[in-house]
Short mmCIF file of C-alpha atoms in Angstrom, two decimals:
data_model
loop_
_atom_site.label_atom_id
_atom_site.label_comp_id
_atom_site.label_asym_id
_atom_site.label_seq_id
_atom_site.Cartn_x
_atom_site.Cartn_y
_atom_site.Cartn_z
CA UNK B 1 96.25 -74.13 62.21
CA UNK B 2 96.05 -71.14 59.66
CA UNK B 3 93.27 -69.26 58.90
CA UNK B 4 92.40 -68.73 55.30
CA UNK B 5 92.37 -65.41 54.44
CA UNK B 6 89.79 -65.50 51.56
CA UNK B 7 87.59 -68.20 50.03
CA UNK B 8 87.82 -69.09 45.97
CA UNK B 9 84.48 -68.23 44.72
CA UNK B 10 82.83 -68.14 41.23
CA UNK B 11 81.95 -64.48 41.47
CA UNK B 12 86.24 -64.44 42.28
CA UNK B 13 87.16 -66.64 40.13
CA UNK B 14 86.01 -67.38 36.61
CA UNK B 15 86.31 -70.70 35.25
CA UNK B 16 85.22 -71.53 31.92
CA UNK B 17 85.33 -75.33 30.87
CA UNK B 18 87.95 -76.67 28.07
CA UNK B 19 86.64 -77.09 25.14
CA UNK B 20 86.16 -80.16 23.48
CA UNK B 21 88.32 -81.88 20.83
CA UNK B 22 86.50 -83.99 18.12
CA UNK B 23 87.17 -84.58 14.56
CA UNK B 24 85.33 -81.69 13.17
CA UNK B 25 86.27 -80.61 9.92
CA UNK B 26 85.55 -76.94 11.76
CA UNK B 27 88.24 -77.26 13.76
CA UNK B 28 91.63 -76.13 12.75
CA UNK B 29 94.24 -78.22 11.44
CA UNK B 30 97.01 -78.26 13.76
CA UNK B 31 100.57 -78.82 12.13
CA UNK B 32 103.08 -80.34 13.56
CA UNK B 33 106.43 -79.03 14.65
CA UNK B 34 109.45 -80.38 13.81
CA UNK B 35 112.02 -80.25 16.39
CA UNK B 36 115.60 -80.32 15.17
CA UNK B 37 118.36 -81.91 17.69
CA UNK B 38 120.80 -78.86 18.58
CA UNK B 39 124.75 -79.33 19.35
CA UNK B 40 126.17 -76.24 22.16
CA UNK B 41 129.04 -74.74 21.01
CA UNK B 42 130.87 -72.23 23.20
CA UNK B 43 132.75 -69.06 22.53
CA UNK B 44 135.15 -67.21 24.03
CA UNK B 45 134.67 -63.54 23.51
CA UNK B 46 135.52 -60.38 24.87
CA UNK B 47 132.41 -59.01 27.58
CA UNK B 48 132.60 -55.58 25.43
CA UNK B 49 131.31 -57.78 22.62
CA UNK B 50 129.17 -59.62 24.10
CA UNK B 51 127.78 -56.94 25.25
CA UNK B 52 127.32 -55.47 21.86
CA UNK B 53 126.06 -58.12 20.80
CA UNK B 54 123.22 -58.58 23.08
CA UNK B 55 122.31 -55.03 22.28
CA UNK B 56 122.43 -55.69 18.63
CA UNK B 57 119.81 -58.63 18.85
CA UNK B 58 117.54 -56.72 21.04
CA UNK B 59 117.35 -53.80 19.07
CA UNK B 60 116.41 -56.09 16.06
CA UNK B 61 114.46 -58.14 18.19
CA UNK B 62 116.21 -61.13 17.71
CA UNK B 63 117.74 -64.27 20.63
CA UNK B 64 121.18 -64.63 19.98
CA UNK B 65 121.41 -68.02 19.31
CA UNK B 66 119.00 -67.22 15.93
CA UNK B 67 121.64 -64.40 15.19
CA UNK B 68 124.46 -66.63 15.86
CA UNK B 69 122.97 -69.35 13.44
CA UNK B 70 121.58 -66.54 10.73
CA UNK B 71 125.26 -65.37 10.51
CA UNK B 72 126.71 -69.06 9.90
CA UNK B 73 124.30 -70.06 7.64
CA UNK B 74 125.36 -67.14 5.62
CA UNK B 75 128.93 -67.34 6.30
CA UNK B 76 129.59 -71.36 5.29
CA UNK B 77 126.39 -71.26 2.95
#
């Protein structure tokens, strides 16, 4: 059998209890999220582009699927 190397202790290890959820008008409101059903579409591009690409969206901080749609949105309106 193994020997443990160290114990879990409170003064390791500080757990703090979850808080509680009631109906409080104090609480925040939480909104819901709606989550739209997304299709994959594949494209066949050079690896210089791609490339290019990825640089592109991180330099504006951006995934390239939200690029990808931004620039269709605007292209078929």
């Amino acid at each position: 059998m193994a020997k443990q190397k160290f114990m879990l202790t409170p003064d390791l290890v500080k757990v703090e209890p979850e808080p509680s959820v009631s109906n409080s008008p104090d609480i925040a409101v939480i909104t819901k999220k709606t989550i739209l059903a997304k299709d994959v579409i594949n494209v066949h591009i050079s690896r210089d582009l791609k490339k290019r690409f990825q640089m592109w969206c991180f330099m504006r901080e951006k995934t390239m699927t939200e690029a990808v749609e931004e620039a269709l949105e605007k292209l078929v309106g």
